[in-house]
Amino acid sequence: RLRLHTAIEQAEADGSGQIALAQIQPILHALHTLSHRTERLLQLSRAEAASQPRSTVDLVQLCTTLAQEFWQQPQAQKRLDWDAPTITPPVQGDIDTLAIALRNLIDNALTYSSGPVELAVQAQPPAIIVRDSGRGIATELQERLFEPFFTTRAEGTGLGLAIARGVARAHGGDITLRSAPGQGAEFILTVPLAAAGATAGNGTP
């Protein structure tokens, strides 16, 4: 707000009534960053609110939907391998928040990988595994990655993985990470299986 006010004052003082593009760009960037962080905070709030998921979710259906989303987008030098059995037992959960968690895991893998990257998503109820062939994660950073607002990127929000773990724990599950420098990373999201005899709902994320 202060930057915009200053830019307007300068334009009035110059008599041109025009604000230079160089003055506007930082303002637009700040607004975009604020909007993105607000969206992430709303996701975190939804994750925390999903403390008692009561529906059932077909993990194969969920992962298939997310894989289709990925394939529909231009992903230069990215490859997604999708692997799941035809029929799996349903899990107990909320499909919308689980979709948010998995999107964040996939986005994280793409964001922190450079060059040709292979991304694999496997549905193995009660777990979903997201594996990448990126540069790996140093041991001392692995647990900190799940802390809200912790990020190694200048423009990162530090909320993506925190939201994903929040969703998993709200479902009574968790996310574990296996990685080593130069060997990629593997995130394993687990949620409880549904009660015996339950069938997966038809909701889509």
C-alpha atoms as a printed R data frame, in Angstrom:
    type eleno elety resid chain resno       x       y       z
1   ATOM     1    CA   ARG     A     1   0.000   0.000   0.000
2   ATOM     2    CA   LEU     A     2   2.836   2.371   0.865
3   ATOM     3    CA   ARG     A     3   4.610   1.613  -2.418
4   ATOM     4    CA   LEU     A     4   1.473   2.276  -4.419
5   ATOM     5    CA   HIS     A     5   0.786   5.538  -2.553
6   ATOM     6    CA   THR     A     6   4.365   6.686  -3.178
7   ATOM     7    CA   ALA     A     7   4.150   5.811  -6.885
8   ATOM     8    CA   ILE     A     8   0.918   7.795  -7.255
9   ATOM     9    CA   GLU     A     9   2.440  10.796  -5.498
10  ATOM    10    CA   GLN     A    10   5.470  10.691  -7.801
11  ATOM    11    CA   ALA     A    11   3.253  10.491 -10.883
12  ATOM    12    CA   GLU     A    12   1.259  13.511  -9.699
13  ATOM    13    CA   ALA     A    13   4.446  15.424  -8.936
14  ATOM    14    CA   ASP     A    14   5.795  14.721 -12.424
15  ATOM    15    CA   GLY     A    15   2.591  16.040 -13.927
16  ATOM    16    CA   SER     A    16   2.295  13.033 -16.185
17  ATOM    17    CA   GLY     A    17  -0.316  11.207 -14.160
18  ATOM    18    CA   GLN     A    18   1.318   7.933 -15.254
19  ATOM    19    CA   ILE     A    19   2.916   5.332 -13.012
20  ATOM    20    CA   ALA     A    20   6.017   3.677 -14.457
21  ATOM    21    CA   LEU     A    21   5.875  -0.065 -15.102
22  ATOM    22    CA   ALA     A    22   9.008  -0.473 -12.980
23  ATOM    23    CA   GLN     A    23   7.050   0.937 -10.047
24  ATOM    24    CA   ILE     A    24   4.022  -1.270 -10.615
25  ATOM    25    CA   GLN     A    25   5.819  -4.605 -11.048
26  ATOM    26    CA   PRO     A    26   7.034  -4.900  -7.409
27  ATOM    27    CA   ILE     A    27   3.525  -4.044  -6.228
28  ATOM    28    CA   LEU     A    28   1.920  -6.690  -8.432
29  ATOM    29    CA   HIS     A    29   4.524  -9.232  -7.318
30  ATOM    30    CA   ALA     A    30   3.797  -8.477  -3.658
31  ATOM    31    CA   LEU     A    31   0.052  -8.860  -4.231
32  ATOM    32    CA   HIS     A    32   0.589 -12.180  -6.036
33  ATOM    33    CA   THR     A    33   2.771 -13.461  -3.187
34  ATOM    34    CA   LEU     A    34   0.193 -12.375  -0.604
35  ATOM    35    CA   SER     A    35  -2.610 -14.071  -2.541
36  ATOM    36    CA   HIS     A    36  -0.627 -17.319  -2.814
37  ATOM    37    CA   ARG     A    37   0.199 -17.340   0.899
38  ATOM    38    CA   THR     A    38  -3.424 -16.634   1.787
39  ATOM    39    CA   GLU     A    39  -4.528 -19.597  -0.335
40  ATOM    40    CA   ARG     A    40  -1.973 -21.814   1.404
41  ATOM    41    CA   LEU     A    41  -3.138 -20.681   4.849
42  ATOM    42    CA   LEU     A    42  -6.723 -21.539   3.894
43  ATOM    43    CA   GLN     A    43  -5.538 -25.008   2.860
44  ATOM    44    CA   LEU     A    44  -3.785 -25.410   6.205
45  ATOM    45    CA   SER     A    45  -6.988 -24.394   7.973
46  ATOM    46    CA   ARG     A    46  -8.957 -26.981   5.994
47  ATOM    47    CA   ALA     A    47  -6.384 -29.628   6.831
48  ATOM    48    CA   GLU     A    48  -6.731 -28.934  10.545
49  ATOM    49    CA   ALA     A    49 -10.541 -28.915  10.288
50  ATOM    50    CA   ALA     A    50 -10.633 -32.411   8.752
51  ATOM    51    CA   SER     A    51  -9.993 -34.045  12.121
52  ATOM    52    CA   GLN     A    52 -12.885 -36.511  11.865
53  ATOM    53    CA   PRO     A    53 -13.137 -37.761   8.255
54  ATOM    54    CA   ARG     A    54 -16.217 -39.970   7.932
55  ATOM    55    CA   SER     A    55 -16.375 -40.921   4.252
56  ATOM    56    CA   THR     A    56 -14.435 -43.555   2.347
57  ATOM    57    CA   VAL     A    57 -11.995 -42.843  -0.465
58  ATOM    58    CA   ASP     A    58 -10.710 -44.986  -3.320
59  ATOM    59    CA   LEU     A    59  -7.004 -44.134  -3.499
60  ATOM    60    CA   VAL     A    60  -6.704 -45.521  -7.032
61  ATOM    61    CA   GLN     A    61  -9.498 -43.232  -8.228
62  ATOM    62    CA   LEU     A    62  -7.925 -40.273  -6.441
63  ATOM    63    CA   CYS     A    63  -4.448 -40.888  -7.844
64  ATOM    64    CA   THR     A    64  -5.835 -41.461 -11.342
65  ATOM    65    CA   THR     A    65  -7.582 -38.097 -11.211
66  ATOM    66    CA   LEU     A    66  -4.387 -36.345 -10.141
67  ATOM    67    CA   ALA     A    67  -2.352 -38.156 -12.814
68  ATOM    68    CA   GLN     A    68  -4.805 -36.983 -15.473
69  ATOM    69    CA   GLU     A    69  -4.440 -33.419 -14.215
70  ATOM    70    CA   PHE     A    70  -0.671 -33.745 -14.540
71  ATOM    71    CA   TRP     A    71  -0.793 -35.162 -18.066
72  ATOM    72    CA   GLN     A    72  -3.094 -32.369 -19.218
73  ATOM    73    CA   GLN     A    73  -0.495 -29.728 -18.312
74  ATOM    74    CA   PRO     A    74   2.674 -28.958 -20.272
75  ATOM    75    CA   GLN     A    75   5.496 -30.455 -18.206
76  ATOM    76    CA   ALA     A    76   8.742 -29.993 -20.105
77  ATOM    77    CA   GLN     A    77  11.368 -32.593 -19.204
78  ATOM    78    CA   LYS     A    78   8.998 -34.210 -16.691
79  ATOM    79    CA   ARG     A    79   7.739 -37.776 -16.764
80  ATOM    80    CA   LEU     A    80   5.050 -39.261 -14.539
81  ATOM    81    CA   ASP     A    81   4.791 -42.983 -13.937
82  ATOM    82    CA   TRP     A    82   1.517 -44.078 -12.391
83  ATOM    83    CA   ASP     A    83   1.274 -47.480 -10.736
84  ATOM    84    CA   ALA     A    84  -1.631 -49.005  -8.814
85  ATOM    85    CA   PRO     A    85  -3.522 -52.265  -8.557
86  ATOM    86    CA   THR     A    86  -6.913 -52.374 -10.239
87  ATOM    87    CA   ILE     A    87  -8.831 -52.840  -6.997
88  ATOM    88    CA   THR     A    88  -7.725 -51.678  -3.567
89  ATOM    89    CA   PRO     A    89  -9.444 -51.449  -0.190
90  ATOM    90    CA   PRO     A    90 -10.841 -47.954   0.501
91  ATOM    91    CA   VAL     A    91  -9.389 -45.681   3.153
92  ATOM    92    CA   GLN     A    92 -11.238 -43.575   5.692
93  ATOM    93    CA   GLY     A    93 -10.903 -39.933   4.776
94  ATOM    94    CA   ASP     A    94 -11.950 -36.730   3.094
95  ATOM    95    CA   ILE     A    95 -11.270 -36.795  -0.648
96  ATOM    96    CA   ASP     A    96 -10.905 -33.021  -1.038
97  ATOM    97    CA   THR     A    97  -8.234 -32.553   1.615
98  ATOM    98    CA   LEU     A    98  -6.407 -35.725   0.577
99  ATOM    99    CA   ALA     A    99  -6.302 -34.343  -2.967
100 ATOM   100    CA   ILE     A   100  -4.780 -31.106  -1.638
101 ATOM   101    CA   ALA     A   101  -2.116 -33.082   0.240
102 ATOM   102    CA   LEU     A   102  -1.166 -35.142  -2.814
103 ATOM   103    CA   ARG     A   103  -1.124 -32.126  -5.136
104 ATOM   104    CA   ASN     A   104   1.251 -30.437  -2.705
105 ATOM   105    CA   LEU     A   105   3.539 -33.484  -2.678
106 ATOM   106    CA   ILE     A   106   3.586 -33.595  -6.484
107 ATOM   107    CA   ASP     A   107   4.109 -29.825  -6.785
108 ATOM   108    CA   ASN     A   108   6.943 -30.034  -4.258
109 ATOM   109    CA   ALA     A   109   8.664 -32.775  -6.256
110 ATOM   110    CA   LEU     A   110   8.399 -30.752  -9.467
111 ATOM   111    CA   THR     A   111   9.471 -27.481  -7.865
112 ATOM   112    CA   TYR     A   112  12.630 -28.851  -6.295
113 ATOM   113    CA   SER     A   113  13.692 -30.957  -9.257
114 ATOM   114    CA   SER     A   114  15.694 -29.587 -12.160
115 ATOM   115    CA   GLY     A   115  16.349 -30.991 -15.605
116 ATOM   116    CA   PRO     A   116  14.782 -34.263 -16.789
117 ATOM   117    CA   VAL     A   117  12.826 -35.648 -13.842
118 ATOM   118    CA   GLU     A   118  10.925 -38.886 -13.392
119 ATOM   119    CA   LEU     A   119   8.024 -38.676 -10.970
120 ATOM   120    CA   ALA     A   120   6.296 -41.844  -9.760
121 ATOM   121    CA   VAL     A   121   3.005 -42.079  -7.865
122 ATOM   122    CA   GLN     A   122   2.009 -45.438  -6.397
123 ATOM   123    CA   ALA     A   123  -1.216 -46.310  -4.616
124 ATOM   124    CA   GLN     A   124  -0.578 -49.029  -2.036
125 ATOM   125    CA   PRO     A   125  -3.378 -48.652   0.545
126 ATOM   126    CA   PRO     A   126  -3.134 -47.539   3.236
127 ATOM   127    CA   ALA     A   127  -0.309 -45.559   1.613
128 ATOM   128    CA   ILE     A   128   0.337 -43.366  -1.392
129 ATOM   129    CA   ILE     A   129   3.967 -42.993  -2.439
130 ATOM   130    CA   VAL     A   130   5.272 -39.995  -4.372
131 ATOM   131    CA   ARG     A   131   8.827 -40.564  -5.594
132 ATOM   132    CA   ASP     A   132  11.065 -38.286  -7.683
133 ATOM   133    CA   SER     A   133  14.483 -38.577  -9.287
134 ATOM   134    CA   GLY     A   134  15.606 -35.113  -8.226
135 ATOM   135    CA   ARG     A   135  18.683 -33.973  -6.355
136 ATOM   136    CA   GLY     A   136  17.594 -35.367  -2.983
137 ATOM   137    CA   ILE     A   137  17.344 -33.704   0.419
138 ATOM   138    CA   ALA     A   138  20.088 -33.271   2.992
139 ATOM   139    CA   THR     A   139  19.479 -35.190   6.229
140 ATOM   140    CA   GLU     A   140  19.566 -32.066   8.409
141 ATOM   141    CA   LEU     A   141  16.761 -30.479   6.353
142 ATOM   142    CA   GLN     A   142  14.395 -33.425   6.106
143 ATOM   143    CA   GLU     A   143  12.376 -32.917   9.301
144 ATOM   144    CA   ARG     A   144  12.406 -29.131   9.009
145 ATOM   145    CA   LEU     A   145  10.704 -29.346   5.612
146 ATOM   146    CA   PHE     A   146   7.405 -30.027   7.376
147 ATOM   147    CA   GLU     A   147   7.625 -26.949   9.610
148 ATOM   148    CA   PRO     A   148   5.138 -24.211   8.623
149 ATOM   149    CA   PHE     A   149   6.849 -21.342   6.768
150 ATOM   150    CA   PHE     A   150  10.199 -23.151   6.479
151 ATOM   151    CA   THR     A   151  11.458 -23.002   2.899
152 ATOM   152    CA   THR     A   152  14.740 -23.087   1.019
153 ATOM   153    CA   ARG     A   153  13.328 -20.988  -1.838
154 ATOM   154    CA   ALA     A   154  13.246 -17.191  -1.818
155 ATOM   155    CA   GLU     A   155   9.682 -17.170  -3.179
156 ATOM   156    CA   GLY     A   156   8.390 -20.254  -1.385
157 ATOM   157    CA   THR     A   157   5.630 -20.087   1.229
158 ATOM   158    CA   GLY     A   158   6.922 -22.980   3.308
159 ATOM   159    CA   LEU     A   159   3.382 -24.315   3.707
160 ATOM   160    CA   GLY     A   160   2.982 -27.035   1.052
161 ATOM   161    CA   LEU     A   161   4.505 -29.918   3.004
162 ATOM   162    CA   ALA     A   162   3.153 -28.622   6.313
163 ATOM   163    CA   ILE     A   163  -0.346 -28.753   4.821
164 ATOM   164    CA   ALA     A   164   0.228 -32.249   3.427
165 ATOM   165    CA   ARG     A   165   1.382 -33.582   6.793
166 ATOM   166    CA   GLY     A   166  -1.471 -31.739   8.535
167 ATOM   167    CA   VAL     A   167  -3.971 -33.513   6.283
168 ATOM   168    CA   ALA     A   168  -2.376 -36.904   6.922
169 ATOM   169    CA   ARG     A   169  -2.328 -36.441  10.695
170 ATOM   170    CA   ALA     A   170  -5.881 -35.107  10.747
171 ATOM   171    CA   HIS     A   171  -6.842 -38.447   9.199
172 ATOM   172    CA   GLY     A   172  -4.955 -40.380  11.867
173 ATOM   173    CA   GLY     A   173  -2.037 -41.046   9.519
174 ATOM   174    CA   ASP     A   174   1.254 -39.343   8.718
175 ATOM   175    CA   ILE     A   175   3.859 -38.596   6.051
176 ATOM   176    CA   THR     A   176   7.356 -40.020   6.142
177 ATOM   177    CA   LEU     A   177  10.290 -39.000   3.974
178 ATOM   178    CA   ARG     A   178  13.129 -41.088   2.612
179 ATOM   179    CA   SER     A   179  15.884 -39.253   0.780
180 ATOM   180    CA   ALA     A   180  19.598 -38.817   0.359
181 ATOM   181    CA   PRO     A   181  21.568 -36.202  -1.588
182 ATOM   182    CA   GLY     A   182  21.727 -37.149  -5.242
183 ATOM   183    CA   GLN     A   183  19.214 -39.990  -4.875
184 ATOM   184    CA   GLY     A   184  15.854 -38.260  -5.174
185 ATOM   185    CA   ALA     A   185  13.133 -38.225  -2.530
186 ATOM   186    CA   GLU     A   186  10.254 -40.494  -1.549
187 ATOM   187    CA   PHE     A   187   7.256 -39.178   0.402
188 ATOM   188    CA   ILE     A   188   4.920 -41.811   1.861
189 ATOM   189    CA   LEU     A   189   1.466 -40.621   2.911
190 ATOM   190    CA   THR     A   190  -0.507 -43.110   5.004
191 ATOM   191    CA   VAL     A   191  -4.123 -42.951   6.182
192 ATOM   192    CA   PRO     A   192  -6.203 -45.618   7.965
193 ATOM   193    CA   LEU     A   193  -8.127 -48.178   5.958
194 ATOM   194    CA   ALA     A   194 -11.909 -47.967   6.089
195 ATOM   195    CA   ALA     A   195 -13.848 -50.397   8.239
196 ATOM   196    CA   ALA     A   196 -14.336 -53.872   6.792
197 ATOM   197    CA   GLY     A   197 -17.160 -54.002   4.291
198 ATOM   198    CA   ALA     A   198 -17.102 -50.268   3.523
199 ATOM   199    CA   THR     A   199 -17.149 -49.165  -0.120
200 ATOM   200    CA   ALA     A   200 -15.445 -46.087  -1.490
201 ATOM   201    CA   GLY     A   201 -17.548 -43.005  -2.101
202 ATOM   202    CA   ASN     A   202 -17.994 -41.522  -5.550
203 ATOM   203    CA   GLY     A   203 -16.789 -38.026  -4.744
204 ATOM   204    CA   THR     A   204 -14.123 -36.442  -6.920
205 ATOM   205    CA   PRO     A   205 -11.525 -33.918  -5.734
